[in-house]
Tab-separated table of C-alpha atoms in Angstrom:
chain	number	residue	atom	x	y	z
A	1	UNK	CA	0.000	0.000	0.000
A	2	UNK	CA	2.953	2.252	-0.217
A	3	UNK	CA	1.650	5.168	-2.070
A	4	UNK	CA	4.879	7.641	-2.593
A	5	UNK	CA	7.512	9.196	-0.633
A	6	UNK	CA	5.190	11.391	1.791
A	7	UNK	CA	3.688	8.664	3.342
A	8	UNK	CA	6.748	6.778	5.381
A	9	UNK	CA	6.353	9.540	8.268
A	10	UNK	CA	2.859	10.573	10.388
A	11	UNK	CA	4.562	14.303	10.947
A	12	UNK	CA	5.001	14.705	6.724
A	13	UNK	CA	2.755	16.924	4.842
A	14	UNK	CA	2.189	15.841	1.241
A	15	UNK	CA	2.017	19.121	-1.012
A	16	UNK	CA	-1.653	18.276	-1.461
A	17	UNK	CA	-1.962	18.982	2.563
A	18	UNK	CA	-2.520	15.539	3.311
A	19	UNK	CA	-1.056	13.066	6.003
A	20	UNK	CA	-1.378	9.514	4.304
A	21	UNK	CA	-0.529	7.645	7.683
A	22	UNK	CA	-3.991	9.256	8.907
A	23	UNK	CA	-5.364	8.018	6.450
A	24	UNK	CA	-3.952	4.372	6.394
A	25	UNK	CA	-5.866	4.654	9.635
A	26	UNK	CA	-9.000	5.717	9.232
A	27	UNK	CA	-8.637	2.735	5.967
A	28	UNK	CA	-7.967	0.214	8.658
A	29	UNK	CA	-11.522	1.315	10.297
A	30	UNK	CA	-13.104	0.908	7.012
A	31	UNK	CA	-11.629	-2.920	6.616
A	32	UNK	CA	-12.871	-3.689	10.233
A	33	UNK	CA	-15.856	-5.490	10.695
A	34	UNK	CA	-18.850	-3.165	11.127
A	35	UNK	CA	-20.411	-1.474	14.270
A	36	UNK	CA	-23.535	0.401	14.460
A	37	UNK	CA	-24.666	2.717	17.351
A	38	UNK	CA	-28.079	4.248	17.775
A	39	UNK	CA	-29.760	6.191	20.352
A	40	UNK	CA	-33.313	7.827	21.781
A	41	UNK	CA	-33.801	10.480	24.311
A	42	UNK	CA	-33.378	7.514	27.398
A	43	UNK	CA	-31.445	4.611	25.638
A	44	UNK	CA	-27.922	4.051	23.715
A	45	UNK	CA	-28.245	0.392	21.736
A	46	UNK	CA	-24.727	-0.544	20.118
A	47	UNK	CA	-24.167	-3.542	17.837
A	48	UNK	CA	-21.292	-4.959	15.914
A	49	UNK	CA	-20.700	-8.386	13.419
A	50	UNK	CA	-18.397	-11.020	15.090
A	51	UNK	CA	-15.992	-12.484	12.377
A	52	UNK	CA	-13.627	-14.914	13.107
A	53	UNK	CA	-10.441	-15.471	11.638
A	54	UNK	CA	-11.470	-19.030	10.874
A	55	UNK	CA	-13.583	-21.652	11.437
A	56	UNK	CA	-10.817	-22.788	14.148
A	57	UNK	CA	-10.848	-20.316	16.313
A	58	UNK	CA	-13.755	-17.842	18.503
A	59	UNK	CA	-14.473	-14.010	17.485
A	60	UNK	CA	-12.577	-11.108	18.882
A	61	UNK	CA	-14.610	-8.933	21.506
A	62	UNK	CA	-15.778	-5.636	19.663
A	63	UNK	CA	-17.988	-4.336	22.200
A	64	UNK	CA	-16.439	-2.875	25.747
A	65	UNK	CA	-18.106	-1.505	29.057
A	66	UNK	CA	-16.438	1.378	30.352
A	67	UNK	CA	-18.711	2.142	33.240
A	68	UNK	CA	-22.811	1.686	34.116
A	69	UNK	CA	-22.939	4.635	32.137
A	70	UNK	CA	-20.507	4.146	29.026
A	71	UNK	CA	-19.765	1.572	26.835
A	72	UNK	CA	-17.857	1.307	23.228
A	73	UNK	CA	-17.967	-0.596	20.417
A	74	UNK	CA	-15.154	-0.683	17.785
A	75	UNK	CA	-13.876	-0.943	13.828
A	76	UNK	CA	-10.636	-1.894	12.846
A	77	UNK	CA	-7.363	-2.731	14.578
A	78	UNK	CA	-8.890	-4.906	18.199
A	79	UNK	CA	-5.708	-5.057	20.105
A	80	UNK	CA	-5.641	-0.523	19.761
A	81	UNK	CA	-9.338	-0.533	20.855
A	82	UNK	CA	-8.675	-2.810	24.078
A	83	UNK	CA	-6.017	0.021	24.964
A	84	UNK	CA	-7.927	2.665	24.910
A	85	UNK	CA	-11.329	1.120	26.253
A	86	UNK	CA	-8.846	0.491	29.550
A	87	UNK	CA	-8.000	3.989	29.677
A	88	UNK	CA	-11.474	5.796	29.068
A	89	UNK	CA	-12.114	3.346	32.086
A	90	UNK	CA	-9.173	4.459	33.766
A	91	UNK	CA	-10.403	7.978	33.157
A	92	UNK	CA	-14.076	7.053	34.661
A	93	UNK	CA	-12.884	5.296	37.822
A	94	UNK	CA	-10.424	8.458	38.781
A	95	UNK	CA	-13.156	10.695	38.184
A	96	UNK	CA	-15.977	8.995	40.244
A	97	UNK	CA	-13.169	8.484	43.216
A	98	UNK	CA	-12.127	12.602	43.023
A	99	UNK	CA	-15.494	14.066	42.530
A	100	UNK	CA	-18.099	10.729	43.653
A	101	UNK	CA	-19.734	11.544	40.259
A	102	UNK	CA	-19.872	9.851	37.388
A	103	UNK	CA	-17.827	11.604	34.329
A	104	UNK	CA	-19.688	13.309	31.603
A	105	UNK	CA	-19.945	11.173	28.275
A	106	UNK	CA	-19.089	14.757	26.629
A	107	UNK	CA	-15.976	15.238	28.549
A	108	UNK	CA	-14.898	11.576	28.505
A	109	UNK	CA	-14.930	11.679	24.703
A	110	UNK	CA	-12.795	15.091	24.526
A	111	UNK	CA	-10.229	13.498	25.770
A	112	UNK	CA	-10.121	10.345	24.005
A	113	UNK	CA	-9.932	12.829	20.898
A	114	UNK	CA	-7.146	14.536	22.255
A	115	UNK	CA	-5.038	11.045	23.184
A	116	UNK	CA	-5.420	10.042	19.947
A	117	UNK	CA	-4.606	13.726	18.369
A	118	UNK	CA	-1.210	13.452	19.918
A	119	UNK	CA	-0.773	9.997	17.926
A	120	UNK	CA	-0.390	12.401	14.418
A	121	UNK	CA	1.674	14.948	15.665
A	122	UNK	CA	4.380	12.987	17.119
A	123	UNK	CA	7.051	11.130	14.418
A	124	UNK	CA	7.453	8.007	16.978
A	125	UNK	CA	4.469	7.324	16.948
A	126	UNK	CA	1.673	5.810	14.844
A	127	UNK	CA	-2.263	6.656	14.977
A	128	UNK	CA	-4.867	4.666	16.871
A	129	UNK	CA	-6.470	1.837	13.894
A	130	UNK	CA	-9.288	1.918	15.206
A	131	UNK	CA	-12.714	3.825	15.357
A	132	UNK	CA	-14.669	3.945	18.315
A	133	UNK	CA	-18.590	4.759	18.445
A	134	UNK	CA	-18.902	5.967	22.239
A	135	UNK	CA	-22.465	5.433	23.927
A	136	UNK	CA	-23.650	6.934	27.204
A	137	UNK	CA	-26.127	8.293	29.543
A	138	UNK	CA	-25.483	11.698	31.902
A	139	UNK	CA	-27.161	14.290	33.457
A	140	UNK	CA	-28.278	16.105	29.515
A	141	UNK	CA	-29.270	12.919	28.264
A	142	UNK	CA	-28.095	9.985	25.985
A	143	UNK	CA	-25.451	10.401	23.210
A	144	UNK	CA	-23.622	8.860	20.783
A	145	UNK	CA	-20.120	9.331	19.877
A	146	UNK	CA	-17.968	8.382	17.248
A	147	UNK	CA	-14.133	9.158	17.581
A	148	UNK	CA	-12.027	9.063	14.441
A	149	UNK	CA	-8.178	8.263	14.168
A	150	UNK	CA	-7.195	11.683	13.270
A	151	UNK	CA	-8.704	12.964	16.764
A	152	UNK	CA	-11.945	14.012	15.329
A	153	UNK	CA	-15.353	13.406	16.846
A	154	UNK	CA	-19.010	13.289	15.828
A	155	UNK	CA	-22.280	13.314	17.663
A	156	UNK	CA	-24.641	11.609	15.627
A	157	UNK	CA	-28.342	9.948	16.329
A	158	UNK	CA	-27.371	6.937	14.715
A	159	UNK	CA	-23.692	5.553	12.635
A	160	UNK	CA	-22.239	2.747	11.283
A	161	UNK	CA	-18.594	2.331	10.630
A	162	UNK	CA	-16.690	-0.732	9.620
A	163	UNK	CA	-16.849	-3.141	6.305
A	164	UNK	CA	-19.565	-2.519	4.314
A	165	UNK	CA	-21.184	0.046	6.524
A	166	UNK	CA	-22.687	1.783	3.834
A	167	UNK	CA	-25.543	0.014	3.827
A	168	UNK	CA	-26.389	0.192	7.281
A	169	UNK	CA	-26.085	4.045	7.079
A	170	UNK	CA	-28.059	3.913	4.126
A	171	UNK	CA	-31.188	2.220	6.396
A	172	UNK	CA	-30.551	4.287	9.830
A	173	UNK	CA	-30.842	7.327	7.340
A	174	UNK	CA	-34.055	6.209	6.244
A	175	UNK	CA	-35.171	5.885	9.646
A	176	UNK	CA	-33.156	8.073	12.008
A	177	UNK	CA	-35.695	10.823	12.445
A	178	UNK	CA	-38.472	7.903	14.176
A	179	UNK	CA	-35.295	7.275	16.692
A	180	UNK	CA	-35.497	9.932	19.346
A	181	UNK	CA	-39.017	8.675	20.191
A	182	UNK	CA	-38.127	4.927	19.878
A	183	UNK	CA	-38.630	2.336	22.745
A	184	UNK	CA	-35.859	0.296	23.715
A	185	UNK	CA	-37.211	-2.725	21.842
A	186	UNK	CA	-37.818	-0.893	18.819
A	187	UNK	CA	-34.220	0.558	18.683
A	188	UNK	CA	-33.319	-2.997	19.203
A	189	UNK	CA	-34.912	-3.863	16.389
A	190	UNK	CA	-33.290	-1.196	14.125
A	191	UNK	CA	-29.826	-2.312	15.281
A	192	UNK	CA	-30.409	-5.931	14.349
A	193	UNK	CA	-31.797	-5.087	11.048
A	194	UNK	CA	-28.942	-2.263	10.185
A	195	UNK	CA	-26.498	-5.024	11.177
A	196	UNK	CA	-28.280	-7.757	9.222
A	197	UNK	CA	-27.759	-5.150	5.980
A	198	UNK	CA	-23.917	-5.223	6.374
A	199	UNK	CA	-24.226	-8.978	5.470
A	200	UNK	CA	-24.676	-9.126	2.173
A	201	UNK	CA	-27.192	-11.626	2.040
A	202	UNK	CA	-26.174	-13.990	4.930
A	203	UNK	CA	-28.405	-15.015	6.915
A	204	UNK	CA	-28.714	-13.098	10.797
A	205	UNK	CA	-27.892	-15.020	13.794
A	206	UNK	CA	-26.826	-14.284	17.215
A	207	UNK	CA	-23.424	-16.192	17.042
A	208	UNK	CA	-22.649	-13.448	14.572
A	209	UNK	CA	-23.393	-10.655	16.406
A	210	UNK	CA	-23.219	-8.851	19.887
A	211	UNK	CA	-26.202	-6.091	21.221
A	212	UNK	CA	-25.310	-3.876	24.177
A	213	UNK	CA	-28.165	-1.595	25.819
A	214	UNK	CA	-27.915	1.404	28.313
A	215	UNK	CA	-30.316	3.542	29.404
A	216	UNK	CA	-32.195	5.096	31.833
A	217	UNK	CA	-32.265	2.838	35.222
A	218	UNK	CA	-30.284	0.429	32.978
A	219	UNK	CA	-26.649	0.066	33.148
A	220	UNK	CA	-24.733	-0.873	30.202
A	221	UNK	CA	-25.100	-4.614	29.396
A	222	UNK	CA	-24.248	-7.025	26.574
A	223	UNK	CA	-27.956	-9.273	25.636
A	224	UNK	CA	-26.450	-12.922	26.071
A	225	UNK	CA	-26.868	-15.370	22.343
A	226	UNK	CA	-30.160	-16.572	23.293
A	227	UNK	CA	-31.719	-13.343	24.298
A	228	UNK	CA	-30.163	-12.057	20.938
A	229	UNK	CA	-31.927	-14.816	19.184
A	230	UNK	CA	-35.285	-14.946	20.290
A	231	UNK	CA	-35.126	-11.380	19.372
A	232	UNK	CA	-33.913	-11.811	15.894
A	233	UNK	CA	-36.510	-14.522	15.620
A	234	UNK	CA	-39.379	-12.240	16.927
A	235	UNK	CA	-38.402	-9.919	14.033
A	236	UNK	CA	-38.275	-12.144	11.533
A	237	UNK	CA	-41.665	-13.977	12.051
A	238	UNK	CA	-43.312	-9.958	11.906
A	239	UNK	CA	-41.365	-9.127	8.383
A	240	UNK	CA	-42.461	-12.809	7.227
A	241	UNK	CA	-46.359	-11.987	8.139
A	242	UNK	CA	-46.192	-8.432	6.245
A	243	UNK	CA	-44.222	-9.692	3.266
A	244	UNK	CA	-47.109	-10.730	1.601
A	245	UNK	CA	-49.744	-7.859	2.387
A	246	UNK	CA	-47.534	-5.631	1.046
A	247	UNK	CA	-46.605	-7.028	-2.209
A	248	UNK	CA	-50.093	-5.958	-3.625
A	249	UNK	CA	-49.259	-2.505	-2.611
A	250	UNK	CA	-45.626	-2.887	-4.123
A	251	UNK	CA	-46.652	-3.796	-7.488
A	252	UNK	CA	-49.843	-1.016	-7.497
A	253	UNK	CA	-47.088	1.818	-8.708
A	254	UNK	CA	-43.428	2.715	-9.025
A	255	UNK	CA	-43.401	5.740	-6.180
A	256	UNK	CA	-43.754	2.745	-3.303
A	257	UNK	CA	-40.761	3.214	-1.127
A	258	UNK	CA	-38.308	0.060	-1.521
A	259	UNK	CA	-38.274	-2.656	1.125
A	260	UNK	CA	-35.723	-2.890	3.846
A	261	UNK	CA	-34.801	-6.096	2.262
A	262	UNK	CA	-33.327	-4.141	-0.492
A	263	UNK	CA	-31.003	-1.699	1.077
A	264	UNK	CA	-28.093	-4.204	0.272
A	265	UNK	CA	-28.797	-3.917	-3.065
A	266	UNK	CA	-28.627	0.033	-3.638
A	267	UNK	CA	-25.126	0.088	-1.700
A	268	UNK	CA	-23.677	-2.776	-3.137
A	269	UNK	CA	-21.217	-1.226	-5.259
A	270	UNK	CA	-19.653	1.833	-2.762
A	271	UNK	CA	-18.162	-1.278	-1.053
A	272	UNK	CA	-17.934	-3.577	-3.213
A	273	UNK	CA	-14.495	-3.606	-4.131
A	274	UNK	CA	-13.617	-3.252	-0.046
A	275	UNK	CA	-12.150	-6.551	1.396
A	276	UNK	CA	-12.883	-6.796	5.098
A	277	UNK	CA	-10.432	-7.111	7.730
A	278	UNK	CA	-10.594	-9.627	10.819
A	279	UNK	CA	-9.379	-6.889	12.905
């Protein structure tokens, strides 16, 4: 991947104005396996694909609690995302013992940008590979994060990041503006289905993929396999009974918005020539 002679150093501007080593990063988050993030006014839901390296061997952990009140999930390079999940929990545990408070998601999350900030501006060292989409509950509500490796961050209602992510974005875009009212099983739901459109056609099953929930009077947890399956079950069975009342409708005109079945379809080719990693 060596692209020409400004990319061999983190600290060396190409004339363009570019720092390729960033941007071997953030690439490194795109090859990851995906992980999708949503949130209401009084819950966080976080969800991510489990891929093995082979059939031989388990799944890498992608999803991390940080406190009752925070928890991560992550994109690209695993072993950089266990680092810094241990020090944003670090950061929470000195903060409750100096001020017996929990820390602000906000304020957590500024400085986790500015750790990884450092990483670009220093020539021994490399940037963070990995992306991090930040969930929590404080005083002002629920948020989502979503740190970068070049020491941005985002606040968004709903992201995906990761392999073939496009497609989930493509669906929570679709839908995002229903999510600040949603229940907690109905953001559920949305996670499952945004994850099962980053599949490409495989089929959706819990040994695949991990939910975490937080919210209000609910610390953050990770849903065990068969909790995650009698969900994805429960979801299934409802599109099954109204696929076929609303294939009359479908076929009635050409202005009928397309099923969520065929969001894989219309992002296909942004990603299809991306291989993912089993970071």
């Amino acid at each position: 991947m060596f692209r020409n002679q400004y990319d061999t150093d983190v600290t060396t501007w190409s004339p363009a104005g570019r720092l390729f080593q960033v941007e071997y990063a953030m690439e490194a988050v795109k090859q990851g396996s995906a992980a999708i993030g949503l949130r209401s006014k009084t819950h966080v839901v976080l969800a991510c694909v489990n891929k093995a390296n082979s059939e031989l061997s388990s799944h890498q952990k992608k999803i991390f609690k940080v406190d009752d009140h925070i928890g991560v999930a992550i994109a690209g390079l695993t072993a950089d995302g266990r680092v810094l999940s241990r020090y944003m929990r670090s950061e929470c545990i000195n903060h409750s013992f100096t001020y017996e408070s929990p820390l602000p998601v906000g304020r957590l999350v500024v400085q986790l940008a500015d750790k990884a900030q450092v990483c670009t501006q220093r020539s021994w060292k490399r940037p963070f590979g990995v992306g991090l989409l930040v969930g929590g509950l404080d005083e002002s509500g629920a948020h989502l994060y979503y740190n970068c490796p070049s020491g941005n961050y985002f606040e968004y209602q709903a992201f995906a990041i990761g392999s073939r992510s496009q497609a989930a974005k493509t669906y929570l875009e679709r839908r995002f503006e229903n999510f600040t009212d949603s229940s907690r099983e109905d953001l559920i739901r949305d996670a499952l289905i945004a994850t099962r459109e980053t599949l490409q056609g495989e089929k959706l099953r819990s040994s695949i993929c991990t939910i975490s929930v937080l919210g209000v009077g609910e610390p953050f947890h990770i849903l065990d396999q068969e909790t995650v399956q009698q969900l994805i079950d429960t979801f299934e069975l409802v599109a099954e009974e109204e696929g076929p009342n609303a294939e009359p409708d479908a076929d009635a005109g050409e202005g009928v918005a397309p099923e969520q079945g065929d969001v894989p379809d219309q992002s296909a080719a942004a990603d299809q020539g991306a291989a993912p990693m089993d970071l």
